[in-house]
XYZ file of N, CA and C in Angstrom:
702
model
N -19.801 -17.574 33.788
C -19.327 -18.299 32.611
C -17.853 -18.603 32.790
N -17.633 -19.985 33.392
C -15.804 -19.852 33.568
C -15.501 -20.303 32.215
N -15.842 -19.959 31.091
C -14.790 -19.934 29.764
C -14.420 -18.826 29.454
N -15.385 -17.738 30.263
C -14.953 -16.338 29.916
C -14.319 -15.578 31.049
N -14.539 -16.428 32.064
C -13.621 -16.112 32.947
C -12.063 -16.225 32.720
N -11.967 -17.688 32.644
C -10.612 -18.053 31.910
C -10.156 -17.497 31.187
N -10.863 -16.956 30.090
C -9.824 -16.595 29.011
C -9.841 -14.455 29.701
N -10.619 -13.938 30.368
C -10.241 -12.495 31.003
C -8.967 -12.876 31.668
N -8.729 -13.957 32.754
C -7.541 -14.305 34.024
C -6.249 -14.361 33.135
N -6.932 -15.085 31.998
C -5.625 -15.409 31.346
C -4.376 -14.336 30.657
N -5.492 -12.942 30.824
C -4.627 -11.956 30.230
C -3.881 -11.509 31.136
N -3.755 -11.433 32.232
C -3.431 -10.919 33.054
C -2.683 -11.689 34.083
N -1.341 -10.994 34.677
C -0.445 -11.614 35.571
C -0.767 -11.556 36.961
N -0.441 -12.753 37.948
C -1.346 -12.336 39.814
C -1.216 -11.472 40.217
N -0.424 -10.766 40.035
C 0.088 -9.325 40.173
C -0.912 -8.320 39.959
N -1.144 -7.783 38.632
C -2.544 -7.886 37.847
C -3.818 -7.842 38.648
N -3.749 -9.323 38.539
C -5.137 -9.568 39.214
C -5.570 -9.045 41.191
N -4.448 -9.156 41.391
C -4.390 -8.913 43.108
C -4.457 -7.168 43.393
N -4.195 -6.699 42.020
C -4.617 -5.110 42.024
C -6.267 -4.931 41.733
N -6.289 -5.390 40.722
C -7.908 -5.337 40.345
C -9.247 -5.649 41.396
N -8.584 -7.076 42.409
C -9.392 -7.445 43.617
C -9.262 -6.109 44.005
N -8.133 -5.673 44.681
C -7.861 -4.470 45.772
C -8.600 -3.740 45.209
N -8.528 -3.021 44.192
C -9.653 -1.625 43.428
C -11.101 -1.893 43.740
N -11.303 -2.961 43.298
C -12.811 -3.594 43.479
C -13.278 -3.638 45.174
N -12.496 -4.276 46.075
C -12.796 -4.248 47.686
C -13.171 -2.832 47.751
N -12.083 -1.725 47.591
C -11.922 -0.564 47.792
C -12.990 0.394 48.277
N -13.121 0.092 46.495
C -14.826 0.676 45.990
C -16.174 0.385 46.913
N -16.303 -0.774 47.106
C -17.138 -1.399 47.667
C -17.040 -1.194 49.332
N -16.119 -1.058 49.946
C -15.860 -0.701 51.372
C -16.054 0.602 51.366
N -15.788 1.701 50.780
C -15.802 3.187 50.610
C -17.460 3.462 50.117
N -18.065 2.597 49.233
C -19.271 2.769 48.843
C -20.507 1.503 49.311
N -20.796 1.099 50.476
C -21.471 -0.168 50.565
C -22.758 -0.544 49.824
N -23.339 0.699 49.404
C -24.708 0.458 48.428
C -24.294 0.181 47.123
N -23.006 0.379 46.717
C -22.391 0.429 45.396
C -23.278 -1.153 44.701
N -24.066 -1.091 43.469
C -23.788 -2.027 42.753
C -23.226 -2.866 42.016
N -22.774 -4.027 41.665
C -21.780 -4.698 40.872
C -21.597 -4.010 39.725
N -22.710 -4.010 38.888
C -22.455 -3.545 37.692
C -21.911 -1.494 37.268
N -21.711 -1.331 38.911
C -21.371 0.375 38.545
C -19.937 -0.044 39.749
N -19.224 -1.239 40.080
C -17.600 -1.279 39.939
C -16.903 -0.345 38.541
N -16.375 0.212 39.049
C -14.968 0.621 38.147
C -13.651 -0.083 38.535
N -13.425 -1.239 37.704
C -12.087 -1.861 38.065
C -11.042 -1.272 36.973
N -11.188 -0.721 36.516
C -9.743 -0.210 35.886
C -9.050 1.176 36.466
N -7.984 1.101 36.490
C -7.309 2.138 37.221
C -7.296 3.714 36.295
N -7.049 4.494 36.800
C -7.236 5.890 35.726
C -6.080 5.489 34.604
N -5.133 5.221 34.840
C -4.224 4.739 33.952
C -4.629 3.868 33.109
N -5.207 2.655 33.083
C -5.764 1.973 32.303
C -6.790 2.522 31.309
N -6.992 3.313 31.891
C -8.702 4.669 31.594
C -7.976 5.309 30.341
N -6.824 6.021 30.804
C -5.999 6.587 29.585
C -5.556 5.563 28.495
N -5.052 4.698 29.039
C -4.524 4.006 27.478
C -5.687 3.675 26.920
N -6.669 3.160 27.504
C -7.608 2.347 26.548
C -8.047 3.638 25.684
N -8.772 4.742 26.355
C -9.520 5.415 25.951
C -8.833 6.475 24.769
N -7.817 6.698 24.861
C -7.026 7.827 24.662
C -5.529 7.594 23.647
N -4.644 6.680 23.999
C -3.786 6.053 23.868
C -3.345 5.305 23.119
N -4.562 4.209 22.961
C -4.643 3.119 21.949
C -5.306 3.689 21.110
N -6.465 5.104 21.150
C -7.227 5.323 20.164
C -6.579 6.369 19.077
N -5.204 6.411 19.489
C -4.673 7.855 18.886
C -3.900 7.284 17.880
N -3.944 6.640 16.580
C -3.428 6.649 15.815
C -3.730 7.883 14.319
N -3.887 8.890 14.977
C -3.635 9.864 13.830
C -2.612 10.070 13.287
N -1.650 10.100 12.267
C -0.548 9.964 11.896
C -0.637 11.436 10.389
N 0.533 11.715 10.499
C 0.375 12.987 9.724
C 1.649 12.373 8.565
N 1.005 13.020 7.286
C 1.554 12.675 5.933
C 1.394 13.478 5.074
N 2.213 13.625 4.163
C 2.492 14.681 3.181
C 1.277 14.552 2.028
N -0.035 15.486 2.378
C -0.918 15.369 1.467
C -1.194 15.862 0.596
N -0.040 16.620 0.265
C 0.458 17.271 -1.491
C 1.478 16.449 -2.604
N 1.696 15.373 -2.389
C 2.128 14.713 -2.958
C 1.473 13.310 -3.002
N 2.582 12.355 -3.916
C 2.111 11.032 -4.693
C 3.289 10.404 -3.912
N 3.091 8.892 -4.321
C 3.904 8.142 -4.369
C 5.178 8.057 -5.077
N 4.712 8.630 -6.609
C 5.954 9.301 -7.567
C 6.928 10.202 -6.993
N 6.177 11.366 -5.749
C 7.335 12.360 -5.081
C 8.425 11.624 -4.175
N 7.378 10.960 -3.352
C 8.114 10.327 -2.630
C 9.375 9.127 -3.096
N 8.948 8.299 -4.317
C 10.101 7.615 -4.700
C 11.482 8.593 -5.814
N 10.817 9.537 -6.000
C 12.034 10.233 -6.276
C 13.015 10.833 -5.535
N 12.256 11.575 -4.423
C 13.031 11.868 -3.505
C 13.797 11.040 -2.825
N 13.767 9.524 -3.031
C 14.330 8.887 -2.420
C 15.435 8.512 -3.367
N 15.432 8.461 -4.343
C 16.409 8.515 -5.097
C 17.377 9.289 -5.397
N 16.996 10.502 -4.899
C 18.205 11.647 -4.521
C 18.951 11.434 -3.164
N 18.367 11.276 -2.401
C 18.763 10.633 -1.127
C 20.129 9.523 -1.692
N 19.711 8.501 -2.326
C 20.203 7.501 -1.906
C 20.549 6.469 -3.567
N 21.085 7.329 -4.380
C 20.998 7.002 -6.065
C 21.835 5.562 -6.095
N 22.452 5.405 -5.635
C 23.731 4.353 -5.935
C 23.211 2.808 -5.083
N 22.284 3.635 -3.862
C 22.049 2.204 -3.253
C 21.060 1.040 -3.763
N 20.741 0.003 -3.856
C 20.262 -1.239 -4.006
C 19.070 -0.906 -3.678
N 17.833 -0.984 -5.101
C 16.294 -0.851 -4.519
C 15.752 -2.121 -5.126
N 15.914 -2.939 -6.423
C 15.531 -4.054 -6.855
C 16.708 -4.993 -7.167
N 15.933 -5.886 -7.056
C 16.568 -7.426 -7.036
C 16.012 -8.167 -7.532
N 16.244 -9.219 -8.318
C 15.553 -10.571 -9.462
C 16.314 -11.305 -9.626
N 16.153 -12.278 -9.144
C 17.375 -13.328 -9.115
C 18.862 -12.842 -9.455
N 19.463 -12.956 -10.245
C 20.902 -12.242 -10.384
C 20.959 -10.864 -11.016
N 19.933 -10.498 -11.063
C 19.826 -9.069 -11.458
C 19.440 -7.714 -10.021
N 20.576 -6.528 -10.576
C 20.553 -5.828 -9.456
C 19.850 -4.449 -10.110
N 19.005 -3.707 -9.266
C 18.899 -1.929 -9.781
C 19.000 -1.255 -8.646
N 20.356 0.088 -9.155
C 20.061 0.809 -7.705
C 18.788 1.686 -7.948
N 19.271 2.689 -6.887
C 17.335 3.379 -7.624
C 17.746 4.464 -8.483
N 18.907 5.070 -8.669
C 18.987 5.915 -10.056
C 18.567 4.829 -11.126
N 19.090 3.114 -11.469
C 19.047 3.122 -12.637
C 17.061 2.165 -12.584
N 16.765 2.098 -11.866
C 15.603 2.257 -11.548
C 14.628 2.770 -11.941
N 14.962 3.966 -11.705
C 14.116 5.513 -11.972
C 14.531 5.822 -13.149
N 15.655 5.876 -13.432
C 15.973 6.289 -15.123
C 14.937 5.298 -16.275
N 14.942 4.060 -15.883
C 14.261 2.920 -16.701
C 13.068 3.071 -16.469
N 12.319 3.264 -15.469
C 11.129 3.497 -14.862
C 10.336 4.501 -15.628
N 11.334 6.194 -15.956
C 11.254 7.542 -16.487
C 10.806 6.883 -18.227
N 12.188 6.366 -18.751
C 11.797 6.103 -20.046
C 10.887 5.389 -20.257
N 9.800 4.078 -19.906
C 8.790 3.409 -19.992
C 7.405 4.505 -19.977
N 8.016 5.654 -18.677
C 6.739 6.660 -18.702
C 6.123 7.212 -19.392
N 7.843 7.992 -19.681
C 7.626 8.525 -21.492
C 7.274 7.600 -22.675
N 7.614 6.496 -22.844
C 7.231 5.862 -24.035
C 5.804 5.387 -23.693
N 4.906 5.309 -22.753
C 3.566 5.018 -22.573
C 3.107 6.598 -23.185
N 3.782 7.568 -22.445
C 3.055 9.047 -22.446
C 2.588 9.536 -24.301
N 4.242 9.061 -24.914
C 4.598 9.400 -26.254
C 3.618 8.153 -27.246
N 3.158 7.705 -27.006
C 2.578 6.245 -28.203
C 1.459 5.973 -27.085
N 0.533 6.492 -26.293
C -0.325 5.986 -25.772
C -1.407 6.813 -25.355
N -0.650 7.938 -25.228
C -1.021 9.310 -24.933
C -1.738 9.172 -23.793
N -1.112 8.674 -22.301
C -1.528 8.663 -20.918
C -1.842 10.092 -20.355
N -2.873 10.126 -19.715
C -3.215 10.903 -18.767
C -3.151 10.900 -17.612
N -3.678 11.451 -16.646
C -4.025 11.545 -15.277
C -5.528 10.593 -15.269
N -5.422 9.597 -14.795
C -6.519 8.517 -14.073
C -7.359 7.712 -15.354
N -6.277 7.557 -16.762
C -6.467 6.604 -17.466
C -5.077 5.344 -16.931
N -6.180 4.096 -16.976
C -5.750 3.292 -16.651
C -5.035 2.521 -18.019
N -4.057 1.422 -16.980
C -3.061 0.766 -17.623
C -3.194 -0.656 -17.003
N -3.275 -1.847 -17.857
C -3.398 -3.087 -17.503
C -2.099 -3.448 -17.822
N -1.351 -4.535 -16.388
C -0.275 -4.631 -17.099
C -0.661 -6.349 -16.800
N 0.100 -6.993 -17.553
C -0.253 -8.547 -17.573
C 1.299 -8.846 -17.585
N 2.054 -9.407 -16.703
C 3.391 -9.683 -16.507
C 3.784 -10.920 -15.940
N 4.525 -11.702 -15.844
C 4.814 -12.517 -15.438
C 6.101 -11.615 -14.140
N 6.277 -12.363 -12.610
C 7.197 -11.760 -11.664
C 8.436 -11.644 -12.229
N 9.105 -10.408 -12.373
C 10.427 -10.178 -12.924
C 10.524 -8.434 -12.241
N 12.205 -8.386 -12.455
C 11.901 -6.960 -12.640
C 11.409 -6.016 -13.452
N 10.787 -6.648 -14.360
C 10.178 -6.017 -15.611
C 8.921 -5.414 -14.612
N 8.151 -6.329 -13.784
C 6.514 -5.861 -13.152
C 7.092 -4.794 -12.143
N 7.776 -4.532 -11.693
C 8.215 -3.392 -10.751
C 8.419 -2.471 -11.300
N 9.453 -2.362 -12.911
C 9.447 -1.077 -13.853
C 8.115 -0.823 -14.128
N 7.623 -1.422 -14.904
C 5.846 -1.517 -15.384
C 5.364 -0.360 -14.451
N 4.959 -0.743 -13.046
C 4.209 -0.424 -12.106
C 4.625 1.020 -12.066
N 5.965 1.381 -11.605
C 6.586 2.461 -11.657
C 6.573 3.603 -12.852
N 6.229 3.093 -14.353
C 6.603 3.491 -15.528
C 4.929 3.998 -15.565
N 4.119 3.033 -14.853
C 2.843 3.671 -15.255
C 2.919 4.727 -14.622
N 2.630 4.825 -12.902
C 2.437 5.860 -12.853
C 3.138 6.993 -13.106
N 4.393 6.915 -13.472
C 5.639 7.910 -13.658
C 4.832 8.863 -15.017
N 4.131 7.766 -15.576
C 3.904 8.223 -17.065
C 2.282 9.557 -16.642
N 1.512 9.198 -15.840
C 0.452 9.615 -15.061
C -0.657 8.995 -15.041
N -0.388 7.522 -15.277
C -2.120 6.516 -15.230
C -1.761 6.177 -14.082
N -2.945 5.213 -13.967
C -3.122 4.022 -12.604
C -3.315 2.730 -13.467
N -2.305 1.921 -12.342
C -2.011 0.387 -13.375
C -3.271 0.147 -12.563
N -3.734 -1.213 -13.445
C -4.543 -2.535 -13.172
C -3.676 -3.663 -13.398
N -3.141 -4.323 -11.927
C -2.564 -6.049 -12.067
C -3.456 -6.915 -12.535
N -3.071 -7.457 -13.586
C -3.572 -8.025 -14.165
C -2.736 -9.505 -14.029
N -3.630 -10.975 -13.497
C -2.405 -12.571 -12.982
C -2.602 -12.989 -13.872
N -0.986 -13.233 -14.436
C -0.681 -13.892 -16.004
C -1.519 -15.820 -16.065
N -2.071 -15.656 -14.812
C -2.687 -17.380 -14.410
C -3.714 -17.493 -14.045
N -3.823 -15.955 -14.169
C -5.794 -16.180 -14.774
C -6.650 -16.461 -15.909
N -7.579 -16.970 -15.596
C -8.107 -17.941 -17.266
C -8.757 -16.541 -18.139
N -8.157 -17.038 -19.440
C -8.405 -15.711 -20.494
C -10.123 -15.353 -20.159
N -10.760 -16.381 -20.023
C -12.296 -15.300 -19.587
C -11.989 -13.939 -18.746
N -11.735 -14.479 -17.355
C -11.676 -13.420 -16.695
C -10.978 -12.290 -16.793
N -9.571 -12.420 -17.933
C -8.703 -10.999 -18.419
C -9.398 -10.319 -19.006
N -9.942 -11.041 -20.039
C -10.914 -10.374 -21.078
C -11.623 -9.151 -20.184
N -12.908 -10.183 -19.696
C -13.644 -8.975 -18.490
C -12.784 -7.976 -17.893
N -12.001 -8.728 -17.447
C -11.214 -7.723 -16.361
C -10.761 -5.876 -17.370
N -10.270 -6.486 -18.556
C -9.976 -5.922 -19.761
C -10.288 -4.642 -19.730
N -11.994 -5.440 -20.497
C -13.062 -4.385 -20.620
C -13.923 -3.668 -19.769
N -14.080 -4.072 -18.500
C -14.646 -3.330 -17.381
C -13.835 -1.925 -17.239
N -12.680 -2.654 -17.364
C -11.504 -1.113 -16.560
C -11.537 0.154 -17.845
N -11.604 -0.851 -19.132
C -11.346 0.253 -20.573
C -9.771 0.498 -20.481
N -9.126 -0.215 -20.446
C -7.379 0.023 -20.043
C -7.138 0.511 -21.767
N -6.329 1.448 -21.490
C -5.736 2.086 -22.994
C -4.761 1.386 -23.401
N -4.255 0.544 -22.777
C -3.175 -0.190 -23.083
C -2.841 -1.690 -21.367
N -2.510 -2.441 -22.344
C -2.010 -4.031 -21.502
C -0.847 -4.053 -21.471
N 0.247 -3.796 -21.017
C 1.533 -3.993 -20.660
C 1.487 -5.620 -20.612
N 2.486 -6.275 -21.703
C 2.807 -7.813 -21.847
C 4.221 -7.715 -22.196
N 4.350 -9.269 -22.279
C 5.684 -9.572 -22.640
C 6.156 -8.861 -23.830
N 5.420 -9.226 -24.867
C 5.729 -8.298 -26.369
C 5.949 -6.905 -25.934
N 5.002 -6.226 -25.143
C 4.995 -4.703 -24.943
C 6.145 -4.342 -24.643
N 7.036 -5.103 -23.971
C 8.099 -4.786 -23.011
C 9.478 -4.884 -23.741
N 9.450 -6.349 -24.710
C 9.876 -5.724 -25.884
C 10.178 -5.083 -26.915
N 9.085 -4.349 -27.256
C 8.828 -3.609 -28.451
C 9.696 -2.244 -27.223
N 9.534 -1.729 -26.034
C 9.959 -1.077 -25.602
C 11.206 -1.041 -25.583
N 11.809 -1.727 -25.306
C 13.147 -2.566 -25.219
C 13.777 -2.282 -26.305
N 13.721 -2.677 -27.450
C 13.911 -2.094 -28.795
C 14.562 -0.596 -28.847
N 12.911 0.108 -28.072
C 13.279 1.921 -28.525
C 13.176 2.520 -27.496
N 13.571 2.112 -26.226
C 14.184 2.899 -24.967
C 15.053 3.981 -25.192
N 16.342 3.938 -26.188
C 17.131 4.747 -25.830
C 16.276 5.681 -26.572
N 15.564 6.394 -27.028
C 14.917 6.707 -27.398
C 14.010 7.666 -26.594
N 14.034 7.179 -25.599
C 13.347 7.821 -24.403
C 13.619 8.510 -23.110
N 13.521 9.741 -22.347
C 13.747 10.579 -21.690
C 14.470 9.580 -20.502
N 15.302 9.511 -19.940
C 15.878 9.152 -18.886
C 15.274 9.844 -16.867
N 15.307 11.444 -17.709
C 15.208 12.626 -16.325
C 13.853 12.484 -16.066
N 13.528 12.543 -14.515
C 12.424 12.500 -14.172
C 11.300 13.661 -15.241
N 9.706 12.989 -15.092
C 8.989 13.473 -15.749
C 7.662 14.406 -15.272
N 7.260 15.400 -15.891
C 6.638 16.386 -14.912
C 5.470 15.313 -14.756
N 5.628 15.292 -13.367
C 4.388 15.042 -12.797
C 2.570 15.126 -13.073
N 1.744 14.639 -13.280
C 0.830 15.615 -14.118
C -0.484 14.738 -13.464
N -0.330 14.431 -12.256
C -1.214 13.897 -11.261
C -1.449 14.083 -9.872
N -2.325 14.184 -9.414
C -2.636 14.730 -7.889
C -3.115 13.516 -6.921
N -2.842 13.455 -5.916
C -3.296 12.829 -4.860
C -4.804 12.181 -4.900
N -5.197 12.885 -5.271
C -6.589 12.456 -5.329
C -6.981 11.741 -6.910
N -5.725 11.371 -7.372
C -6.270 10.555 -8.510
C -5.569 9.166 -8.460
N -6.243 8.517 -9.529
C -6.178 7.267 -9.450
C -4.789 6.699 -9.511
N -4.155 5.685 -8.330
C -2.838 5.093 -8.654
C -2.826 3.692 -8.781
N -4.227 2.758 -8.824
C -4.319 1.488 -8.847
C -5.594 1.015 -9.373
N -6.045 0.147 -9.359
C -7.836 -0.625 -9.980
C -7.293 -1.824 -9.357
N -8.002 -2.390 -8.614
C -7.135 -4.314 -8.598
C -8.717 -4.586 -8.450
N -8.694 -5.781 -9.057
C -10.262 -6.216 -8.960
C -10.389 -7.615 -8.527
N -11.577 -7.944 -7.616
C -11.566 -8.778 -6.605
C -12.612 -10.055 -7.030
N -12.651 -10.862 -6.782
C -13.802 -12.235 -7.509
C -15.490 -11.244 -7.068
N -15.344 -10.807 -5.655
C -16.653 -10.439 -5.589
C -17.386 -11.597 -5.365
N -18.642 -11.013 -3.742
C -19.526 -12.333 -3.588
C -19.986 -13.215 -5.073
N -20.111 -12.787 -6.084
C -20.960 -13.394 -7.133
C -19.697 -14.138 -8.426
N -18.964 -13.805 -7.913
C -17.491 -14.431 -8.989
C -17.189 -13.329 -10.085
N -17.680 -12.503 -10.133
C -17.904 -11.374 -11.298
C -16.824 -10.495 -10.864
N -15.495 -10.050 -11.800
C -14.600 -9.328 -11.073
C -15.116 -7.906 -10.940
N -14.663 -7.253 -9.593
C -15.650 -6.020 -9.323
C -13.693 -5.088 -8.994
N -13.939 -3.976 -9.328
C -12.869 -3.568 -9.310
C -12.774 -1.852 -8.099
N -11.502 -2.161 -7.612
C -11.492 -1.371 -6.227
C -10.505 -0.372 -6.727
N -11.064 0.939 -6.615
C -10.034 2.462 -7.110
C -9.714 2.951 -6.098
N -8.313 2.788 -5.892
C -7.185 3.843 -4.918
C -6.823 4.459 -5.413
N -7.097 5.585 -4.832
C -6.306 6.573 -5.201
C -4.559 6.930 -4.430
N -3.877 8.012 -5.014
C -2.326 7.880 -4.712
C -2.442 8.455 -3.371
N -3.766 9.319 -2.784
C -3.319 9.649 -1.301
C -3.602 8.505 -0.102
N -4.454 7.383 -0.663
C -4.898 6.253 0.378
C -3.411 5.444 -0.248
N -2.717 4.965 -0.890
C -2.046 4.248 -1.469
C -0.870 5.010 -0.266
N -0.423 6.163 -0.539
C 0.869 6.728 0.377
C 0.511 6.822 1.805
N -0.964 6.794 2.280
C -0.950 6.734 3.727
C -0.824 5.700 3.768
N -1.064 4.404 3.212
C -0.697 3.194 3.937
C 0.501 2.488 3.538
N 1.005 3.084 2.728
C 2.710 2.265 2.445
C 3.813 3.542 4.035
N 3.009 4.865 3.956
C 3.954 5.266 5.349
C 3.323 4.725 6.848
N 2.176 4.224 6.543
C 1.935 3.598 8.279
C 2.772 2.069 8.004
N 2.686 1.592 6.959
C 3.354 0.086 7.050
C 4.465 0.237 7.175
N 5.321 1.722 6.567
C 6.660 1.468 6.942
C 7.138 2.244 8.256
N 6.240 2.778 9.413
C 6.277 3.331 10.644
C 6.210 2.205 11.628
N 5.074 0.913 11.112
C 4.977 -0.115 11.852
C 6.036 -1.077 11.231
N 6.568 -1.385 10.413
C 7.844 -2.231 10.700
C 9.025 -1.585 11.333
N 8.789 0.011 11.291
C 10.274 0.727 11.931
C 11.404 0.779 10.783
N 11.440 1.203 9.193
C 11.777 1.056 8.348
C 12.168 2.129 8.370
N 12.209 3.276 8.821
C 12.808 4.853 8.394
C 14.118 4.677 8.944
C-alpha cells in the first residue's frame, strides 16, 4: 500500500530509515528461516519508550484536598499578586478570596448550602462569573454554568433536572452587593471532600435533551494540575 507506506517514511529521517533497513538485514542474515512478519525492527530503545515511557503518565496529586485548598494556599503564597482581570478591573488574590469568602457565606447564611447541593449560576462574562464560581464552592455546593444565550426552554430544563437551590443572576449579585459587608471576609471551614460534587455542566446529548455530567473536586484538581504540568505553569 504506498499511501501507507508514505505516510510510515514520512515520519522518519534517512538516517532513521537506513537504521531500520540495517536491523531488518541483520535479523534476517543471523536468522535465514526468519519470517517477515516475526522481523523486529525497532531497536530495544524504541521498545522502552513506546512500551514503558510514553505509557507512564501516572502523575501524583494531593488526594486529600479540593480545589478550595489549593486556591487558598495560593493565596498565602502570593496575596498581593494579580489573579483576575476584566477589562479595567484588577483582583489580586487576597481581594479575590476575601470577595469570593463573603458570597460563600452569604449563599451558606440565606440558602443554607451544603456539601453536593448544587448552584446554577446564569451570568453574563465579568468578574462577577469567576467570584460566583469561587463563592460557590467556597460556600460548599457545586455550580451548574448555566449560557445567559441559551433559549429560556432549555434553562428552564436545565433548571429543573439539576434541582439547583438557587440561580446566581444579575439581580442575585446585586442584592449581594447591597449586604456584603455584612459578610465574613476570612476563609471558610471547608465542609466538602474530594469526592464530592464541584461542577454539573450539561451537554445537548445525542437526542438534544440536556443530559448533565457530575465532577467531582478530585477529577476537577487532577486535571487543572496535569494542564498546568503540561503548559509548564509551576
Amino acid at each position: 500500500n504506498l499511501s501507507l507506506t508514505k505516510k510510515f517514511v514520512s515520519g522518519y529521517s534517512i538516517e532513521k530509515i537506513a537504521e531500520l533497513y540495517i536491523n531488518i538485514l541483520t535479523q534476517l542474515i543471523n536468522s535465514s528461516d526468519l519470517h517477515l512478519n516475526q522481523i523486529d525492527y525497532l531497536s530495544a530503545q524504541e521498545k522502552q519508550q513506546l512500551l514503558v515511557e510514553f505509557n507512564n503518565t501516572a502523575a501524583a496529586y494531593p488526594k486529600d484536598k479540593t480545589i478550595v485548598h489549593l486556591f487558598e494556599e495560593q493565596v498565602a503564597k502570593t496575596p498581593n499578586n494579580i489573579a483576575l482581570t476584566f477589562e479595567e478591573k484588577e483582583f489580586t488574590y487576597q481581594q479575590l478570596n476575601e470577595k469570593s469568602n463573603q458570597l460563600g457565606d452569604y449563599l451558606r447564611k440565606n440558602y443554607k448550602i451544603q456539601s453536593d447541593d448544587l448552584v446554577g449560576i446564569r451570568l453574563k462574562r465579568s468578574e462577577w462569573l469567576a467570584i460566583a464560581v469561587l463563592g460557590v464552592l467556597k460556600s460548599g455546593g457545586a455550580y451548574v454554568p448555566i449560557d445567559v444565550e441559551y433559549p429560556q426552554e432549555r434553562i428552564d430544563k436545565i433548571i429543573a433536572d439539576s434541582n439547583c437551590k438557587i440561580v446566581i443572576t444579575e439581580e442575585e449579585i446585586k442584592k449581594f452587593i447591597i449586604e456584603e459587608k455584612n459578610y465574613n471576609k476570612k476563609n471558610l471551614q471547608i465542609i466538602h471532600k474530594p469526592t464530592d460534587l464541584a461542577y454539573v455542566i450539561y451537554t445537548s446529548g445525542s437526542t438534544g435533551k440536556p443530559k448533565g455530567v457530575m465532577i467531582e473536586h478530585a477529577g476537577m484538581l487532577n486535571h487543572m494540575l496535569a494542564m498546568i504540568d503540561q503548559l509548564k505553569l509551576n
